[in-house]
Structures are given as structure tokens and as C-alpha cells.
mmCIF file of C-alpha atoms in Angstrom:
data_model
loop_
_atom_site.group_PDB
_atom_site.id
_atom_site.type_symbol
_atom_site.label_atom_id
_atom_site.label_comp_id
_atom_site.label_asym_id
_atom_site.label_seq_id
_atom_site.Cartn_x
_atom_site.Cartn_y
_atom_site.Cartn_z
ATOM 1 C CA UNK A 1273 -6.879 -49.311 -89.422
ATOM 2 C CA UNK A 1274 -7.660 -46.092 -87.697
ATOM 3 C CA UNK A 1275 -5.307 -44.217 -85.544
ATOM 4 C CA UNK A 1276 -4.525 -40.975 -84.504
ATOM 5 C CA UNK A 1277 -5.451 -38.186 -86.758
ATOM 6 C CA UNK A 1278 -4.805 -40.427 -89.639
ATOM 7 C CA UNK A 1279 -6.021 -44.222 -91.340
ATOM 8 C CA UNK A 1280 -4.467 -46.423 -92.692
ATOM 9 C CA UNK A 1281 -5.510 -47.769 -96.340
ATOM 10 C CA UNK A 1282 -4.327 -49.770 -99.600
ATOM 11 C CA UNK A 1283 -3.266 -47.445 -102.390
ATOM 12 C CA UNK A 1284 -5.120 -47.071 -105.311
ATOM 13 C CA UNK A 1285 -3.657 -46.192 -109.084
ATOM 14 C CA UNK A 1286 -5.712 -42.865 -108.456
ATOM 15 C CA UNK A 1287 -3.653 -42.448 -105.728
ATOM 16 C CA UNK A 1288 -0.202 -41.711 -108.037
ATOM 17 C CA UNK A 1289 -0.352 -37.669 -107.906
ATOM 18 C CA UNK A 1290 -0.604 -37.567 -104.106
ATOM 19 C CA UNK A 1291 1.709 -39.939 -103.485
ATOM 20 C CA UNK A 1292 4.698 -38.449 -105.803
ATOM 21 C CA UNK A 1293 3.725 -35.210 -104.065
ATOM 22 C CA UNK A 1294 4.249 -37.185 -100.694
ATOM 23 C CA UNK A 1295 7.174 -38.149 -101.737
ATOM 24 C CA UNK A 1296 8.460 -34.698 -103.726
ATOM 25 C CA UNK A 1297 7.789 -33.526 -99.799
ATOM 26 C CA UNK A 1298 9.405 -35.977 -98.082
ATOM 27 C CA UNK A 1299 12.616 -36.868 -99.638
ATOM 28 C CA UNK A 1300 14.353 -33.994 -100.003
ATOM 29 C CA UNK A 1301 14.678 -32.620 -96.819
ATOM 30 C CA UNK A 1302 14.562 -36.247 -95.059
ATOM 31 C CA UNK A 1303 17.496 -37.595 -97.428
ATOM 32 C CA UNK A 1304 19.477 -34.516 -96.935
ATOM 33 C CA UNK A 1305 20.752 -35.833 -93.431
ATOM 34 C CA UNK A 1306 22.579 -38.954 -95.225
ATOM 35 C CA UNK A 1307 23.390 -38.370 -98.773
ATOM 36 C CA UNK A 1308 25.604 -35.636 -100.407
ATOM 37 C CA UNK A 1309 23.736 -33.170 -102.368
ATOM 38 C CA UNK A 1310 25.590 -34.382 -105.970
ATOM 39 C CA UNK A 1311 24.034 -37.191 -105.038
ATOM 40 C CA UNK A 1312 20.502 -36.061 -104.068
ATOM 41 C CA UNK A 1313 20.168 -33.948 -107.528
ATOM 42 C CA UNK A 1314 20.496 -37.090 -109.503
ATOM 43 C CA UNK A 1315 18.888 -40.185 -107.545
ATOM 44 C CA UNK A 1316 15.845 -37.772 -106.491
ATOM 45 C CA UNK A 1317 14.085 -37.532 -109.710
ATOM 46 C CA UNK A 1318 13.913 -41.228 -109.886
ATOM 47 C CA UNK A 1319 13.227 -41.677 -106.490
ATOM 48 C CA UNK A 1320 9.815 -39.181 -106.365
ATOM 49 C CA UNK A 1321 7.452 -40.505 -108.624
ATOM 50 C CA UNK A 1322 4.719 -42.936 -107.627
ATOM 51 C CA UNK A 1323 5.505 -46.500 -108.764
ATOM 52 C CA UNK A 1324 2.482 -47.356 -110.918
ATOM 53 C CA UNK A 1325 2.796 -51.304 -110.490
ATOM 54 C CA UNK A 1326 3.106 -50.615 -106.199
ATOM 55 C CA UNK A 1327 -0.122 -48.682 -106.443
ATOM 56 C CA UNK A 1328 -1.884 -51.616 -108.141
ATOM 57 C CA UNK A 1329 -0.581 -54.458 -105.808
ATOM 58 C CA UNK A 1330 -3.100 -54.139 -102.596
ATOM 59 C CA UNK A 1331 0.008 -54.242 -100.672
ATOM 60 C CA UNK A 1332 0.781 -50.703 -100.679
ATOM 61 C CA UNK A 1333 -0.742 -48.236 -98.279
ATOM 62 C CA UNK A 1334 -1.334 -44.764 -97.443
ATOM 63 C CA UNK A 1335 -1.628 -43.285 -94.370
ATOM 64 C CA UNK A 1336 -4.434 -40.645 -95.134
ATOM 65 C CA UNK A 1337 -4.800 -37.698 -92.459
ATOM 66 C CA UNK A 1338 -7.820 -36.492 -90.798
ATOM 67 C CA UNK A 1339 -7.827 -33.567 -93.558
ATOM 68 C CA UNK A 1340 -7.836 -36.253 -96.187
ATOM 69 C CA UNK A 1341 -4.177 -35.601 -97.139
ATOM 70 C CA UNK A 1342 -1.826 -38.175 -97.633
ATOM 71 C CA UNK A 1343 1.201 -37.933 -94.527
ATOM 72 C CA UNK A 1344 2.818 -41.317 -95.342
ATOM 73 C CA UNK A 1345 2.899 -44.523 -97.787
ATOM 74 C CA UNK A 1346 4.490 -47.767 -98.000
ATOM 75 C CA UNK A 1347 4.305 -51.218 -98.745
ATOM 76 C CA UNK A 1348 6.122 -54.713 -99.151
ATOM 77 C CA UNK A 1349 5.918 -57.324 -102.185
ATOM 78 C CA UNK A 1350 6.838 -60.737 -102.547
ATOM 79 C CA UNK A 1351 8.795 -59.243 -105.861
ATOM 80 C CA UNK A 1352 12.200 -57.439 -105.215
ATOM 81 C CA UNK A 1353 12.683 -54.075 -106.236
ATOM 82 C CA UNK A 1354 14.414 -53.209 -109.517
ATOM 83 C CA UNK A 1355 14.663 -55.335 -112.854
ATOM 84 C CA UNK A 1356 11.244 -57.348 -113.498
ATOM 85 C CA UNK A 1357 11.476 -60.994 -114.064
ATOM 86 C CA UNK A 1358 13.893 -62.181 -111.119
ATOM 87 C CA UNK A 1359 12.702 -64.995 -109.485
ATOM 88 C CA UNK A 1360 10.482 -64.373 -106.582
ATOM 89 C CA UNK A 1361 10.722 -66.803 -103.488
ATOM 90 C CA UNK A 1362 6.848 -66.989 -101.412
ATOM 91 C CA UNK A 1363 9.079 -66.743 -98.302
ATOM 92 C CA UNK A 1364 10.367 -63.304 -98.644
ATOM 93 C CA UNK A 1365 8.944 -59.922 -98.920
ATOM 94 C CA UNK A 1366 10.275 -56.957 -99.606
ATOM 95 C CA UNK A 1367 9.301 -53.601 -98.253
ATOM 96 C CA UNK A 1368 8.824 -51.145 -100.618
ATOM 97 C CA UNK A 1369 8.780 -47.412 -101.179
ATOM 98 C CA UNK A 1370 8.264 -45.541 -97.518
ATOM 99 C CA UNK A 1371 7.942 -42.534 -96.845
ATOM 100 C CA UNK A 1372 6.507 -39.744 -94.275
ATOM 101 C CA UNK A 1373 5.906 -36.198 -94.725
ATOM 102 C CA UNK A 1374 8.050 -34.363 -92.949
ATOM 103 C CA UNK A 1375 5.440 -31.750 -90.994
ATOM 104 C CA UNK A 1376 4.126 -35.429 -89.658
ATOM 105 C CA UNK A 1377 7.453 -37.355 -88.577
ATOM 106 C CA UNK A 1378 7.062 -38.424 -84.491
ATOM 107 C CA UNK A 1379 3.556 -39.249 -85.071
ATOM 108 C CA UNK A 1380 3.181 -43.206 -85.188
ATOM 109 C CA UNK A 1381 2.554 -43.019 -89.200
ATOM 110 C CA UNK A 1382 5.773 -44.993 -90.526
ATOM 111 C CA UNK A 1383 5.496 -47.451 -87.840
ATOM 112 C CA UNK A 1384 1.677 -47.989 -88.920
ATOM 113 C CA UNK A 1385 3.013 -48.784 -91.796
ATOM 114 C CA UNK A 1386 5.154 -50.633 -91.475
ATOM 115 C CA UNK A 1387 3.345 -52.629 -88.634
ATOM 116 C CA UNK A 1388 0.749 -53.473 -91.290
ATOM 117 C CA UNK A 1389 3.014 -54.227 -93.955
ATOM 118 C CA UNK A 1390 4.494 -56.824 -91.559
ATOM 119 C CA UNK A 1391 1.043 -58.107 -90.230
ATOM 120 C CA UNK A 1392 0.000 -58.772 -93.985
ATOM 121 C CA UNK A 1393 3.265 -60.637 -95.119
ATOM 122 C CA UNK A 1394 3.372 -62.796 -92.195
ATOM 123 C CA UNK A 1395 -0.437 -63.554 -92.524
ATOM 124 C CA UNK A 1396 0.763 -64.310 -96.503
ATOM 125 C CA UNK A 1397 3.052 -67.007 -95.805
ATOM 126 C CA UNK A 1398 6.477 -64.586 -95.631
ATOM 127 C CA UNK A 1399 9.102 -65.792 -93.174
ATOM 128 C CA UNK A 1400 11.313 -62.786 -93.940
ATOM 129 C CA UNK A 1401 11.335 -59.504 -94.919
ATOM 130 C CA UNK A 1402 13.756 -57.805 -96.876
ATOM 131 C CA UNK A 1403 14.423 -53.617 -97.208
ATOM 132 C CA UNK A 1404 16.832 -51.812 -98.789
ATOM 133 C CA UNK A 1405 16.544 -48.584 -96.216
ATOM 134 C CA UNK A 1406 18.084 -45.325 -96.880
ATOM 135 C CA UNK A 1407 21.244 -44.203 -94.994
ATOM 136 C CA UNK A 1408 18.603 -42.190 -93.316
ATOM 137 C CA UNK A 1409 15.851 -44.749 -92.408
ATOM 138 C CA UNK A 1410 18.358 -47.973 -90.666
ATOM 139 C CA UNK A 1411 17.153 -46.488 -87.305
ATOM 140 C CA UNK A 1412 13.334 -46.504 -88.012
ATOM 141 C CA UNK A 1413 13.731 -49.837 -89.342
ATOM 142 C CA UNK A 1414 15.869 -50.955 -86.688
ATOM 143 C CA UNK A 1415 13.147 -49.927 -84.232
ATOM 144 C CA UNK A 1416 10.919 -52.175 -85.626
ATOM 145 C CA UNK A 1417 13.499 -55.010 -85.539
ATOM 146 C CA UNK A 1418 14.977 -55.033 -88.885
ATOM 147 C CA UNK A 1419 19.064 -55.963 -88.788
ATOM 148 C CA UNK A 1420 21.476 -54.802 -91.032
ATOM 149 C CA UNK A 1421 23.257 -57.457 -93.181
ATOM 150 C CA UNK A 1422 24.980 -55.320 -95.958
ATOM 151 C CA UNK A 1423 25.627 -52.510 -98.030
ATOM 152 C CA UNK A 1424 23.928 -51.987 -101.503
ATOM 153 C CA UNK A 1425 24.237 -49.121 -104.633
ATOM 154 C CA UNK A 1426 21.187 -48.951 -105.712
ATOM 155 C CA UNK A 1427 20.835 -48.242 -109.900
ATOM 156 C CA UNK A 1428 17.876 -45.784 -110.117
ATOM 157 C CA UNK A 1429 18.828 -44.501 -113.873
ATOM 158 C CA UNK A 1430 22.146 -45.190 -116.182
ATOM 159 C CA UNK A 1431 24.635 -43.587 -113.971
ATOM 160 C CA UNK A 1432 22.717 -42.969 -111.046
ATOM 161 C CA UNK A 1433 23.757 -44.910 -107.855
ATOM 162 C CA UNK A 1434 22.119 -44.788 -104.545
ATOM 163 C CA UNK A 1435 23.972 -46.562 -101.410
ATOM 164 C CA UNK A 1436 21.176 -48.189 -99.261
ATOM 165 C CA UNK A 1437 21.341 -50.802 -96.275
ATOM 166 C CA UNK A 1438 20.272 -54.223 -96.779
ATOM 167 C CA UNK A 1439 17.922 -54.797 -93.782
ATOM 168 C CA UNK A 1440 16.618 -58.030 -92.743
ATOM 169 C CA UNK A 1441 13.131 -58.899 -90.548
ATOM 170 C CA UNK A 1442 12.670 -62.856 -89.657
ATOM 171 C CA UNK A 1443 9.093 -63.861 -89.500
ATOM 172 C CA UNK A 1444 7.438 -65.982 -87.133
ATOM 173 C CA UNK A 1445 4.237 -67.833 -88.611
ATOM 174 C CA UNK A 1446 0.930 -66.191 -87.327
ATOM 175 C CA UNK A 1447 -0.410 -67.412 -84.134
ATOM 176 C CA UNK A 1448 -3.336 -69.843 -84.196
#
């Protein structure tokens, strides 16, 4: 998927270093509009490292700039995010892990994203999609049509809570 000044592309495990760096980048500043800074200090270190199993599901993308540097990522899986081994219903997806640098917000690159993430999980057999968005991110997901059905703490390390919106994104099946 080309667009412009930037493609998008799946992720790749050799992909981790950029995309914590992306995400070292991205967070900080972007979060600081919604969360206290007590707050911040302890949920960021768990929040900007590259998920290892994301990288490896062909689900997770990049959105790689003409300069060949990495401006964005994101991705959805039919498993939820947190503990391993809940039980994973083919209907739902769950978006996973976005983020945008900040020196290329306003530029189309979350919503190309996004856009693909949705493409792919309707295409998959997903009916609805699922995100826990920051305090930061309801309006970008809004935008896209995403409604917000709750409230949810988040438990990114033993003592570290993160409040996040429960978004929700129902799924026609694909035309054709």
C-alpha cells in the first residue's frame, strides 16, 4: 500500500529496534496530553518496547517513510491483549499497539493503518473490532468509527495501571 511519502507494510521480528524507538518517540509527548506524569513514569517503560509475538503475526504493520524510517505501526489480532491463553472468538479482533511519530501526526499514517488493519480483519472473517485506545487516541479512533462502550485499567506491570477506553468497530462482511 503506497501513499504519500510513506508505505505501508507487515512488520517483521527485525523490525523490534525501530519500532520501540517509534514508540520511545511517540508516547511520551503524545500521552502527555491525557495521563498525569506519576502515571506516565511508570506505565511508559512497559508501554515502549516492541511486542515480539505482534511483530511475528503478519497482522502488524509499519508505515515506513520515503527515507526508510519508520513514522507509524499498528496492528489487530484475533487474540486480546494481555494474559495468553484466554479464549479467542474468530469474530473479534483486536487492534493492537498504534502509534505515530510525532514530527508525522496530520499526515494520513494512523488512518492507513488503521484502514488496513480493518480491511484485513473484515476480509478474515471479523465482525467486530475491539481497542482499548488511550485517553489520548478515542478521537482518532472515533474518526474512523470506533464507539466507546467503557472504561478499562489496564495492568502493564505489578502495580502499574493504565486507564484506557474500550472502543468498539462493527464489521460488515466484505462485499462480493
Amino acid at each position: 500500500m503506497s501513499n504519500s511519502g510513506f508505505i505501508v507494510r507487515p512488520a517483521q521480528p527485525e523490525d523490534a529496534e525501530a519500532v520501540g524507538g517509534l514508540l520511545r518517540a511517540s508516547y511520551p509527548p503524545l500521552m502527555a496530553a491525557g495521563y498525569p506524569a506519576e502515571v506516565l513514569e511508570r506505565a511508559l517503560p512497559a508501554m515502549i518496547r516492541a511486542n515480539p509475538l505482534l511483530l511475528r503475526t503478519g497482522t502488524y504493520h509499519l508505515a515506513v517513510g520515503d527515507d526508510g524510517a519508520v513514522i507509524g505501526c499498528g496492528g489487530w489480532t484475533r487474540e486480546p491483549p494481555g494474559a495468553p491463553c484466554q479464549p479467542v472468538d474468530p469474530t473479534v479482533g483486536h487492534i493492537r499497539h498504534f502509534a505515530t511519530h510525532p514530527a508525522a501526526l496530520r499526515r494520513g499514517v494512523g488512518t492507513a493503518l488503521l484502514a488496513r488493519c480493518i480491511d484485513e480483519a473484515r476480509v478474515a472473517g471479523v465482525r467486530r473490532l475491539e481497542c482499548l485506545s488511550s485517553l489520548v487516541a478515542e478521537g482518532f479512533y472515533g474518526s474512523a468509527g470506533f464507539r466507546p462502550v467503557g472504561k478499562r485499567s489496564v495492568i502493564l506491570a505489578p502495580g502499574v495501571q493504565f486507564d484506557s477506553i474500550v472502543m468498539v468497530l462493527e464489521l460488515s462482511p466484505p462485499a462480493g
